[in-house]
């Protein structure tokens, strides 16, 4: 936010002036912090810099505050200043900076709020990565919403973000899936054929077997090993097709679907083992090959080749992350479920063992979701095949409600998803509340056009007529977007944007109740049309970052 930077610069200038005159004596000047006060009567911004400097300056905080205030430049955005409490400095800015915000939005459109903070740093964001052995569930849906929105936010602030889905199609679960499909295929002609005890009994496996029967009526002519290999590849490919379709309907498109089987096929696991061996980071014990991960902070060393010669999961994970880094990405971000918390240490150890900094890999842990219907939790069991899929959820509440609800809480917080509320058309439903603000503005502008009233440009109106409390509150909220977006991206907190959108919508609804628009006299009407048109731009931009539609009518 330009005005915030300008104010910080003014405070720094005041401190330097005080130092030059000897009014303040400190060895070093701390960073100037600003925040928006909770109470509007405390100004547009407040700083605790006087409290921070008091001890090294050997003065009372209020005395330090008074010295800073006396040395502030007289020109600029500051309209008034007050010293409050133990030494806070409250700043009241002129409204010109708020009107400048409208001019900026008009000029930049939906690029408003974007910046180049990331300076093109190459980031690979991996998320969802659901096993290709069944439909995606609601936890996968939450991961998809969070990951996709995080990618959009980070791209908006200058990072070069690629998104990736890791298809675990070479592990034990894929083998069990293959045996499950093969058994159901056998049962189509031999109902007494045994089903694996650890198999997937859900209806979708039966449906896959029926499709396979039509595609490959000769499957049973193959030897068992070839038959299972075919079922494994065919079955996981079918599930990936379904997952892609479900994600596309959810507004999520990945830059790459990375197949684990490709790692195995090209010898990537053997190659990364050779790298670790050359670095002296492997040892043999109990007939197995171990990785010295404790040298890099892991709680114990890890087996990478078992005594039977097979690879562990961690081996493929190391090879996969090595592949990511070889592709030139400088930052890897993974979104994992809470059951993967224990994997963080071993993967950070692997990253360091491969010669990269520990912070190269960042892992976000996404907490569980509980679905509530009529106040009662909906039970979900994937193994039994009785579970609400991601597609079921989207069919019931819609893409927009699903994404907004998943994004409305911090990713590391457990989420109770109220299915009844998600379909309710009322102000209690947050996505309805925000979308209705956009639709209401669209209706105003549409009515204006029908009356022959077009939205003027900022240069054609007197923006200083926007003086009503609700108008100024809206302008301040619009001005806050650039910093809010950057903060949300850097802290990996997409829920900041849902909160921002709800606050902006709430302020607009209050303004709509308090102020006339089309019925006002011409000059004020023109200024208010500019205001609401630019609110619509920002609402549409924020909803776009969230992957939520901005409807013209509701």
XYZ file of C-alpha atoms in Angstrom:
554
model
C 0.000 0.000 0.000
C 1.653 3.201 -1.222
C 0.173 5.368 1.529
C 1.464 3.064 4.231
C 4.947 3.143 2.735
C 4.752 6.933 2.529
C 3.743 7.164 6.189
C 6.552 4.834 7.286
C 8.972 6.986 5.307
C 7.661 10.120 7.061
C 8.177 8.513 10.497
C 11.690 7.420 9.549
C 12.443 10.962 8.360
C 11.193 12.350 11.698
C 13.348 9.942 13.684
C 16.430 10.792 11.624
C 15.769 14.512 12.117
C 15.515 13.970 15.883
C 18.770 11.996 15.856
C 20.548 14.706 13.852
C 19.450 17.367 16.376
C 20.370 15.174 19.325
C 16.795 15.042 20.614
C 17.049 11.240 20.419
C 20.200 9.193 20.960
C 20.149 5.493 20.061
C 22.736 3.097 18.629
C 20.374 1.754 15.976
C 16.885 2.620 14.776
C 14.384 -0.268 14.892
C 12.075 -1.051 12.004
C 8.955 1.114 11.993
C 5.777 -0.919 12.363
C 2.274 0.214 11.465
C -1.077 -1.409 12.038
C -4.699 -0.501 11.470
C -6.358 0.257 14.858
C -9.405 -1.795 15.784
C -11.325 1.337 16.704
C -11.805 3.930 13.957
C -11.495 6.821 16.427
C -7.835 5.829 16.919
C -6.947 6.829 13.361
C -6.135 5.164 10.062
C -2.815 3.755 11.282
C -1.012 3.427 14.599
C 2.638 2.836 15.462
C 4.323 1.548 18.625
C 7.740 2.825 17.512
C 7.976 5.168 20.529
C 7.504 2.252 22.945
C 10.149 0.223 21.105
C 12.672 3.106 21.163
C 12.003 4.265 24.733
C 14.458 1.979 26.538
C 17.467 2.446 24.208
C 16.734 6.211 24.071
C 16.483 6.295 27.897
C 13.277 8.312 27.757
C 9.626 7.744 28.579
C 7.630 6.372 25.612
C 5.300 9.385 25.474
C 8.315 11.724 25.419
C 9.814 9.762 22.510
C 6.434 9.895 20.764
C 6.258 13.679 21.226
C 9.752 14.136 19.759
C 8.836 12.037 16.701
C 5.584 13.937 16.167
C 7.331 17.305 16.407
C 9.753 16.276 13.656
C 7.204 14.852 11.225
C 7.178 16.486 7.743
C 4.314 18.947 7.396
C 3.456 17.969 3.798
C 2.157 14.592 2.659
C -0.692 12.242 3.542
C -0.890 13.048 7.279
C -3.931 15.111 8.295
C -3.640 14.799 12.090
C -1.624 12.973 14.734
C -2.326 12.081 18.355
C -0.343 10.376 21.090
C -2.420 7.794 22.921
C -2.070 5.524 25.930
C 1.474 4.667 27.006
C 2.979 6.120 23.818
C 1.201 4.905 20.700
C 1.179 7.368 17.803
C -2.148 7.452 15.951
C -2.175 8.853 12.423
C -5.191 10.331 10.662
C -4.654 10.623 6.927
C -6.279 12.957 4.452
C -8.966 11.381 2.289
C -6.953 12.098 -0.850
C -5.143 8.765 -0.519
C -8.504 6.983 -0.501
C -9.606 8.718 -3.678
C -6.252 7.813 -5.227
C -7.140 4.181 -4.525
C -10.153 4.463 -6.854
C -7.951 5.953 -9.561
C -5.508 3.056 -9.164
C -8.242 0.415 -9.390
C -9.709 2.085 -12.465
C -6.275 2.069 -14.121
C -5.190 -1.447 -13.149
C -8.504 -3.297 -13.213
C -8.287 -6.834 -11.854
C -4.492 -6.530 -11.720
C -5.054 -4.193 -8.744
C -3.315 -5.584 -5.677
C -0.729 -7.539 -7.647
C 2.984 -6.946 -7.113
C 6.396 -8.371 -7.995
C 7.450 -9.408 -4.481
C 8.328 -12.946 -5.596
C 10.477 -11.613 -8.453
C 9.812 -14.697 -10.582
C 11.161 -17.228 -8.065
C 10.351 -20.717 -9.392
C 7.989 -22.501 -7.007
C 6.553 -25.998 -7.384
C 3.339 -26.445 -5.425
C 2.243 -30.062 -5.009
C -1.176 -30.756 -3.535
C -4.052 -33.232 -3.438
C -1.924 -36.155 -4.768
C -4.719 -38.568 -3.803
C -3.930 -42.235 -4.318
C -5.369 -43.374 -7.680
C -7.311 -46.224 -6.098
C -10.648 -44.524 -5.546
C -12.665 -41.333 -5.921
C -11.389 -38.247 -4.126
C -12.938 -37.404 -0.767
C -13.764 -34.159 1.020
C -10.261 -33.830 2.518
C -8.909 -33.951 -1.043
C -11.475 -31.276 -1.938
C -10.178 -29.040 0.835
C -6.584 -29.580 -0.299
C -7.576 -28.747 -3.881
C -9.222 -25.481 -2.846
C -6.309 -24.428 -0.620
C -3.575 -25.415 -3.081
C -5.227 -23.875 -6.122
C -5.939 -20.596 -4.319
C -2.431 -20.458 -2.877
C -1.005 -20.855 -6.383
C -3.229 -18.038 -7.671
C -2.219 -15.759 -4.782
C 1.496 -16.448 -5.133
C 1.399 -15.862 -8.887
C -0.389 -12.561 -8.221
C 2.472 -11.348 -6.013
C 5.204 -12.223 -8.467
C 6.175 -15.862 -7.921
C 6.379 -18.222 -10.902
C 4.280 -21.091 -9.555
C 3.736 -24.461 -11.210
C 1.213 -26.893 -9.750
C 1.628 -30.649 -9.643
C -0.369 -33.755 -8.722
C 1.769 -36.766 -7.734
C 0.135 -39.988 -8.867
C 1.212 -42.765 -6.497
C 0.617 -45.563 -9.001
C 3.540 -47.805 -8.115
C 2.962 -48.566 -4.434
C 1.307 -51.294 -2.403
C -2.141 -49.670 -2.512
C -2.071 -49.769 -6.308
C -1.264 -53.505 -6.094
C -4.227 -54.082 -3.756
C -6.411 -52.079 -6.133
C -5.312 -54.262 -9.039
C -6.158 -57.460 -7.123
C -9.551 -55.972 -6.193
C -10.408 -55.199 -9.839
C -9.179 -58.606 -10.997
C -11.283 -60.377 -8.359
C -14.440 -58.454 -9.306
C -13.727 -59.262 -12.951
C -13.490 -62.956 -12.097
C -16.748 -62.777 -10.126
C -18.640 -61.583 -13.203
C -18.476 -65.184 -14.459
C -17.590 -66.969 -11.199
C -19.484 -65.450 -8.230
C -17.612 -67.707 -5.788
C -14.190 -66.342 -6.739
C -12.522 -65.081 -3.491
C -12.151 -61.361 -2.924
C -8.900 -60.156 -1.247
C -9.286 -59.597 2.516
C -7.507 -56.247 2.215
C -9.259 -55.340 -1.049
C -11.415 -52.331 -1.877
C -15.038 -53.523 -1.637
C -16.705 -50.289 -2.749
C -19.178 -50.204 -5.629
C -16.828 -48.266 -7.921
C -14.491 -51.308 -8.122
C -17.395 -53.447 -9.335
C -18.252 -50.764 -11.907
C -14.648 -50.654 -13.125
C -14.622 -54.446 -13.519
C -17.773 -54.265 -15.664
C -16.187 -51.619 -17.911
C -13.004 -53.664 -18.145
C -15.006 -56.746 -19.149
C -16.378 -54.845 -22.146
C -12.959 -53.445 -23.096
C -10.965 -56.645 -22.518
C -13.214 -59.719 -22.676
C -10.025 -61.774 -23.168
C -8.334 -60.616 -19.953
C -8.471 -64.049 -18.299
C -6.406 -65.462 -21.159
C -3.387 -63.625 -19.739
C -1.174 -65.207 -17.065
C -2.002 -63.965 -13.531
C 1.080 -61.724 -13.235
C 0.371 -60.019 -16.574
C -3.310 -59.782 -15.699
C -2.611 -57.988 -12.422
C -0.073 -55.672 -14.065
C -2.677 -54.744 -16.662
C -5.354 -54.165 -13.996
C -2.946 -51.991 -12.036
C -2.084 -49.761 -14.979
C -5.598 -49.707 -16.467
C -7.316 -49.174 -13.117
C -5.066 -46.343 -11.932
C -5.326 -44.671 -15.347
C -9.136 -44.797 -15.127
C -9.095 -43.300 -11.644
C -6.741 -40.514 -12.773
C -9.161 -39.706 -15.614
C -11.986 -39.448 -13.045
C -9.868 -37.349 -10.692
C -8.955 -34.953 -13.511
C -12.617 -34.561 -14.474
C -13.704 -33.951 -10.867
C -10.967 -31.364 -10.323
C -11.758 -29.610 -13.601
C -15.407 -29.275 -12.527
C -14.060 -27.829 -9.267
C -12.037 -25.187 -11.092
C -8.631 -26.819 -10.530
C -6.200 -27.527 -13.381
C -2.716 -28.896 -12.691
C 0.308 -27.994 -14.788
C 1.574 -31.554 -14.480
C 0.306 -34.949 -13.342
C 3.512 -36.695 -12.317
C 3.442 -40.515 -12.395
C 5.444 -42.444 -9.801
C 5.723 -45.368 -12.193
C 7.783 -43.142 -14.502
C 10.332 -42.657 -11.708
C 10.730 -46.422 -11.419
C 10.826 -46.959 -15.184
C 13.732 -44.588 -15.759
C 15.799 -45.769 -12.779
C 15.380 -42.601 -10.725
C 15.318 -44.510 -7.424
C 18.604 -46.271 -8.187
C 20.137 -42.954 -9.287
C 19.274 -41.141 -6.055
C 20.559 -44.097 -4.006
C 23.873 -43.780 -5.861
C 24.013 -40.060 -4.994
C 23.472 -40.793 -1.301
C 26.013 -43.628 -1.403
C 28.664 -41.380 -2.999
C 28.098 -38.881 -0.196
C 28.636 -41.530 2.458
C 25.063 -41.274 3.724
C 24.065 -44.949 3.490
C 24.858 -47.950 5.673
C 23.794 -51.590 5.854
C 22.189 -53.155 8.915
C 19.826 -56.096 9.504
C 20.079 -57.016 5.823
C 18.654 -53.633 4.743
C 20.091 -50.414 3.318
C 19.630 -47.344 5.534
C 19.779 -43.580 4.969
C 21.638 -41.591 7.674
C 18.796 -39.086 7.974
C 19.582 -38.323 11.640
C 22.615 -36.367 10.402
C 20.097 -33.828 9.114
C 17.740 -33.582 12.069
C 15.446 -36.583 11.501
C 14.425 -38.466 14.663
C 15.758 -41.790 13.318
C 17.562 -43.228 10.321
C 15.376 -44.568 7.513
C 15.371 -47.831 5.570
C 15.416 -47.213 1.839
C 15.959 -50.762 0.571
C 14.365 -53.549 2.604
C 15.990 -56.909 3.265
C 13.931 -58.459 0.439
C 15.385 -55.953 -2.020
C 12.207 -53.854 -2.387
C 12.153 -50.089 -1.962
C 10.362 -48.272 0.839
C 8.014 -45.356 0.300
C 10.697 -42.912 1.402
C 12.981 -43.996 -1.469
C 10.464 -42.995 -4.124
C 9.754 -39.769 -2.212
C 13.447 -38.855 -2.185
C 13.739 -39.607 -5.900
C 10.617 -37.555 -6.617
C 11.834 -34.507 -4.702
C 15.246 -34.819 -6.349
C 13.459 -34.768 -9.712
C 11.608 -31.581 -8.723
C 14.848 -29.845 -7.843
C 16.548 -31.042 -11.023
C 13.785 -29.301 -12.966
C 15.062 -25.949 -11.660
C 12.551 -25.151 -8.931
C 14.072 -23.196 -6.055
C 11.149 -23.605 -3.649
C 9.064 -26.741 -3.090
C 5.748 -26.461 -1.268
C 3.789 -29.609 -0.399
C 0.303 -29.690 1.094
C -0.153 -32.892 3.102
C -2.807 -34.330 5.362
C -2.357 -34.592 9.155
C -1.429 -38.277 8.888
C 1.752 -37.228 7.052
C 3.126 -34.980 9.787
C 5.824 -37.544 10.597
C 7.126 -37.425 7.029
C 8.290 -33.821 7.274
C 11.523 -34.533 9.143
C 12.661 -37.308 6.840
C 11.952 -35.312 3.670
C 13.687 -32.204 4.974
C 16.643 -34.464 5.805
C 16.613 -35.842 2.261
C 16.548 -32.350 0.763
C 19.627 -31.405 2.782
C 21.372 -34.681 1.952
C 20.932 -33.836 -1.729
C 22.787 -30.556 -1.152
C 19.936 -28.063 -0.743
C 18.932 -25.858 2.178
C 16.390 -27.122 4.685
C 14.018 -24.273 3.822
C 13.925 -25.351 0.166
C 11.058 -27.645 1.178
C 8.003 -26.231 2.926
C 5.189 -28.490 4.084
C 1.696 -27.266 4.942
C -0.350 -29.660 7.052
C -4.045 -29.582 6.237
C -6.398 -30.710 8.992
C -9.405 -32.995 8.725
C -12.913 -32.059 7.643
C -16.142 -33.081 9.368
C -19.330 -32.865 7.313
C -22.413 -31.850 9.264
C -26.006 -32.335 8.157
C -28.825 -31.188 10.447
C -26.212 -30.696 13.159
C -25.039 -34.323 12.991
C -21.718 -35.532 11.633
C -21.902 -37.506 8.403
C -19.907 -40.722 8.782
C -17.283 -41.518 6.164
C -15.393 -44.766 5.664
C -13.312 -45.215 2.530
C -12.397 -48.831 3.176
C -16.050 -49.848 3.467
C -16.907 -47.812 0.406
C -19.453 -45.698 2.281
C -18.132 -42.192 1.931
C -19.063 -38.835 0.485
C -16.850 -38.167 -2.495
C -15.628 -34.818 -3.701
C -18.051 -35.130 -6.619
C -20.935 -35.861 -4.223
C -20.106 -32.715 -2.261
C -19.866 -30.484 -5.327
C -23.111 -31.940 -6.706
C -24.876 -31.163 -3.414
C -23.592 -27.664 -2.544
C -21.925 -26.457 -5.753
C -18.331 -25.589 -6.576
C -18.482 -22.055 -5.201
C -19.870 -22.927 -1.776
C -17.510 -25.885 -1.427
C -14.414 -23.835 -2.225
C -15.428 -20.819 -0.138
C -16.279 -22.942 2.921
C -12.995 -24.863 2.689
C -11.068 -21.602 2.357
C -12.919 -19.861 5.174
C -10.790 -21.414 7.904
C -7.052 -21.575 8.459
C -5.664 -24.704 6.712
C -4.185 -26.009 9.966
C -7.574 -25.738 11.716
C -10.069 -28.584 11.874
C -13.095 -27.711 9.734
C -16.770 -28.411 10.391
C -18.528 -28.113 7.033
C -22.247 -27.356 7.463
C -23.977 -28.836 4.410
C -27.292 -27.145 5.246
C -25.713 -23.700 5.507
C -23.761 -24.159 2.272
C -26.966 -24.314 0.215
C -28.859 -21.660 2.167
C -29.628 -18.457 0.268
C -29.284 -16.033 3.152
C -26.791 -13.635 4.694
C -25.760 -16.430 7.070
C -24.159 -18.225 4.123
C -20.814 -16.433 3.571
C -20.418 -17.243 -0.124
C -23.998 -16.154 -0.846
C -23.360 -12.959 1.134
C -20.298 -12.060 -0.964
C -21.716 -13.112 -4.330
C -24.914 -11.188 -3.613
C -22.866 -8.007 -3.128
C -21.373 -8.474 -6.603
C -24.769 -9.268 -8.138
C -26.366 -6.275 -6.386
C -23.726 -3.908 -7.795
C -24.189 -5.456 -11.252
C -27.932 -4.821 -10.921
C -27.337 -1.149 -10.019
C -25.074 -0.636 -13.026
C -27.529 -2.489 -15.278
C -30.427 -0.313 -14.073
C -28.282 2.754 -14.687
C -27.595 1.727 -18.287
C -31.324 1.166 -18.841
C -31.860 4.768 -17.686
C -29.091 6.001 -19.964
C -26.665 6.529 -17.069
C -23.154 5.202 -17.708
C -20.363 4.890 -15.162
C -18.021 7.873 -15.586
C -14.254 7.768 -15.101
C -12.540 9.072 -11.988
C -11.300 12.093 -13.893
C -14.861 13.054 -14.772
C -16.211 13.203 -11.213
C -15.558 14.988 -7.936
C -14.420 12.104 -5.722
C -14.242 14.414 -2.688
C -18.057 14.166 -2.545
C -17.553 10.666 -1.093
C -17.653 11.732 2.544
C -20.240 9.448 4.141
C -18.855 7.167 6.854
C -19.842 4.037 4.923
C -18.132 5.376 1.789
C -14.887 6.103 3.612
C -14.986 2.664 5.237
C -15.366 1.092 1.791
C -12.479 3.121 0.402
C -10.218 2.030 3.263
C -11.156 -1.599 2.663
C -10.357 -1.249 -1.045
C -7.016 0.365 -0.174
C -6.149 -2.574 2.102
C -6.239 -5.235 -0.646
C -2.597 -5.063 -1.867
C -1.163 -5.625 1.598
C -3.811 -8.211 2.479
C -3.086 -10.205 -0.674
C 0.682 -10.096 -0.150
C 0.330 -11.124 3.501
C -2.038 -13.972 2.599
C 0.408 -15.271 -0.009
C 3.519 -15.002 2.177
C 1.873 -16.595 5.226
C 0.095 -19.228 3.083
C -3.239 -18.123 4.543
C -5.961 -18.057 1.878
C -8.618 -17.574 4.588
C -7.449 -13.953 4.803
C -9.032 -13.405 1.394
C -12.382 -14.960 2.314
C -12.429 -12.706 5.369
C -11.473 -9.710 3.222
C -14.257 -10.498 0.758
C -16.849 -10.866 3.521
C -15.740 -7.597 5.126
C -15.915 -5.764 1.788
C -19.340 -7.239 1.049
C -20.566 -6.283 4.513
C -19.371 -2.717 4.123
C -21.057 -2.498 0.734
C -24.373 -3.821 2.082
C -24.202 -1.199 4.879
C -23.478 1.532 2.321
C -26.363 0.348 0.136
C -28.734 0.617 3.092
C -27.486 4.073 4.112
C -26.928 5.796 0.770
C -28.904 6.310 -2.433
C -27.091 5.893 -5.725
C -29.181 6.237 -8.887
C -31.685 8.487 -7.102
C -29.068 11.016 -5.979
C -28.307 14.368 -7.597
C -26.055 14.056 -10.649
C -22.602 14.822 -9.201
C -22.934 12.635 -6.107
C -24.571 9.911 -8.179
C -21.572 9.958 -10.541
C -19.078 9.676 -7.662
C -21.010 6.792 -6.099
C -21.242 4.969 -9.430
C -17.455 5.173 -9.707
C -17.190 3.813 -6.161
C -19.509 0.827 -6.659
C -18.050 0.004 -10.079
C -14.592 -0.254 -8.536
C -15.910 -2.284 -5.589
C -17.243 -4.731 -8.176
C -13.803 -4.939 -9.812
C -12.183 -5.803 -6.477
C -14.889 -8.295 -5.486
C -14.507 -10.036 -8.843
C -10.720 -10.083 -8.456
C -10.825 -11.580 -4.950
C -13.473 -14.147 -5.879
C -11.317 -15.078 -8.864
C -8.343 -15.703 -6.584
C -10.589 -17.955 -4.494
C -11.760 -19.800 -7.607
C -15.343 -18.678 -6.960
C -17.681 -17.250 -9.606
C -18.795 -13.604 -9.501
C -22.434 -13.764 -10.691
C -24.134 -10.841 -12.415
C -27.547 -11.980 -11.184
C -28.803 -14.132 -8.310
